[in-house]
Each structure stands twice: as C-alpha cells, then as structure tokens.
C-alpha cells in the first residue's frame, strides 16, 4: 500500500517503556496543531509512589491490565476505527523489558491481524523529535534530552542523524530530582514536587559547588549534588516545611545553572552552529530550566523550543510522530521479528 497516495497517514502508537501506559492516534497533517488526534496516558504513579520508584514487576502487570483500555480510548477519542489506521508503532526500547513486551507484542499482533505495517520506535528518538511534532523546527538543532533515565546533549542533524556531544557520567537529571525528592519525603516522582516546593523556597540558602569544573567538555554529573543535599539535610536538627522548600529551591537552582553552563559548552562543540535549541524529556517540563535555557538562547541569538509540558513526559503521540518522521525519510517499516532493546539511540 502506498501511504503517500493518501492525503493523511494515521498512526496508532503505543508507549509502555516505563510507568505510563499510553496510546495515541497521530497523523502527518502539515499543520502541527492538527497532528495529534488523541493521546491517552494512564499513569502508574499511584502504584509506585509508596516504593519511592518504579517497581518493574508491578509496572509490567499494570501495562498488561491497561493496554486494551487505552488503545480503545485512543481510537474513540480520535473518532476512528482500526480500519482507518495505516501504521502501528510501538516503543521497542530503551526501557523496562516487561512493559516493552506488552507494548510491542500488542502492536505486532494488531499489525499482523489488520495487515498494517509496524514501526519499532526508539523511545529517546521519540523524545528528541517531539518538538517537531508541535512546531515547525528545522534541523539542525542543539538538543538537551533530560529524562528520568537519560541525559545527553546532541547536535541533531536530521532524522536518525544524532551526534552526541556529552552525557551524564552518573545519574540522569530526572533521577537526581527523584532521589532528592525522596530524601525530602516528597514521594515519587520528585521532579514536579521539587519544582512546586521551590516556589516558596530561598534558592540562596544552601550552597552547592558546580560539578566537573576542572573537566573539559559538556558531560554532566549529578551524584555529587545528591550527596551535598544529603549533607545539608543532615546538618539540620529537624526538617521543617520551609527547610524543604529552601533545599528544593537551592538544589533546583544549581541543577539549572549547571545544565545551562554545559549547554553553552555543548554549543561550542557543535559542528554546524545550529540556530535552534531544543529541550526534551520529562525534566524539560521544569519552568526554571526552561527559563535558564531561554535566557541562554536569547543571549546567543538562538531560537529555543520545548514541547508543551504535557508532551515532555512519556506519551504515545511522540512515538507515533517518530514513526512518521522515519517513514518520511525512507527508513521504512520494521519486521515483525524486531527485538526490544535496553539502551542506546538508533
Ligand atoms: O521523560 P520521562 O517522562 O520518563 C523517562 O523517559 O524517564 O521523565 C521522567 C522524569 C522523572 O525523573 C521526573 O521526576 C522528571 O522527569 N520530571 C521533572 C519535572 N517533571 C518531570 N523534573 C524536574 N521538574 C519537573 N517539572
Ligand atoms: Zn521518556
């Protein structure tokens, strides 16, 4: 079937790599605002919060319970049936194996029964192309990808052409937010709770040292900031709500300053000196981080783009869009024997 013969290609996409079961119907409409026909996200936060992090076995079982429901809902909201769908896409990695199996096996089964092509999508590629789903952002761009499991800077030259400039040497930024959130008794995930607490906090009260000052390049490290936070908490006789807010504000402030500083170094390392800067992944929802990157971009006379906060965290719309981008440039479809994978970019 020639999908380009049709005016619009509709993709049913599934995301289940971590703690969100999501299904979406996305199309290749030329207008960004018309591309997402539905994007249903069932979060498992309530299930994991009492454990302070994602429990893989519970996550897998929850994906299995929810997958049919979110797919049906996504089709209903989009006002389409399976017969209107041209392509099935699913996250094949990186992620937790139980969830990846649920998503990919479901997608492959639908593709087989409906005789649709299947596209196995890399979750990180989904995050890094989301901005192009929402806005007309041209390649090349300087990318910050900051999520719960990954952190890197890259020069994005085109679909599938990613030049990694630097990455974290230990924790991802989201992981550090989550661990500090846990230390402050905020439950899981910590990022949004820290951002909320920081609003009423004094970011100058607790002192931190900018990590990796003697090293060149734009790699990052967040584990020292975690240890410093633990020491700050340990220095207090008791932890009041104001102390928590001040620690949250001070921690967020150093994380933002550090990321923006390394972003500047990453820019110096780019070969094409892109005019666009893009932030993606769950941590890109952070307003202080967005403000920091926006200020940097203005100073450098660059345009800054980030998806709406609702599309920074895991969602199936970004997976569907990634499939469309890959089909457009000729990467073709995946075999039904395509495997799940634990790490890496395409
Ligand atoms: O991209 P994502 O939804 O999942 C992964 O692929 O990992 O990112 C989740 C991460 C979590 O660590 C969460 O704490 C963090 O993003 N996060 C935030 C904010 N919202 C989510 N971190 C800082 N500020 C936020 N507003
Ligand atoms: Zn993600």
mmCIF file of C-alpha atoms in Angstrom, residues 4 12 15 23 28-29 39-41 80 127 147 155 195 234 238 242 260 268 287 290 299 325 328:
data_model
loop_
_atom_site.group_PDB
_atom_site.id
_atom_site.type_symbol
_atom_site.label_atom_id
_atom_site.label_comp_id
_atom_site.label_asym_id
_atom_site.label_seq_id
_atom_site.Cartn_x
_atom_site.Cartn_y
_atom_site.Cartn_z
ATOM 1 C CA UNK A 4 1.756 8.770 0.410
ATOM 2 C CA UNK A 12 -1.740 4.142 16.085
ATOM 3 C CA UNK A 15 4.250 3.696 24.644
ATOM 4 C CA UNK A 23 -1.836 5.011 23.174
ATOM 5 C CA UNK A 28 1.098 13.669 9.255
ATOM 6 C CA UNK A 29 -1.054 16.751 8.761
ATOM 7 C CA UNK A 39 -3.092 10.874 23.243
ATOM 8 C CA UNK A 40 -4.352 8.775 26.159
ATOM 9 C CA UNK A 41 -1.932 8.406 29.091
ATOM 10 C CA UNK A 80 -11.518 6.420 14.071
ATOM 11 C CA UNK A 127 11.577 12.459 22.901
ATOM 12 C CA UNK A 147 14.545 12.470 31.399
ATOM 13 C CA UNK A 155 23.661 18.003 17.639
ATOM 14 C CA UNK A 195 9.590 22.413 41.424
ATOM 15 C CA UNK A 234 21.950 16.072 57.894
ATOM 16 C CA UNK A 238 14.809 18.894 62.167
ATOM 17 C CA UNK A 242 10.496 25.878 54.984
ATOM 18 C CA UNK A 260 22.769 25.775 31.196
ATOM 19 C CA UNK A 268 30.720 25.428 21.285
ATOM 20 C CA UNK A 287 9.907 26.018 34.310
ATOM 21 C CA UNK A 290 13.147 26.439 30.545
ATOM 22 C CA UNK A 299 21.976 35.892 24.728
ATOM 23 C CA UNK A 325 9.370 11.119 10.638
ATOM 24 C CA UNK A 328 9.046 10.126 5.595
#
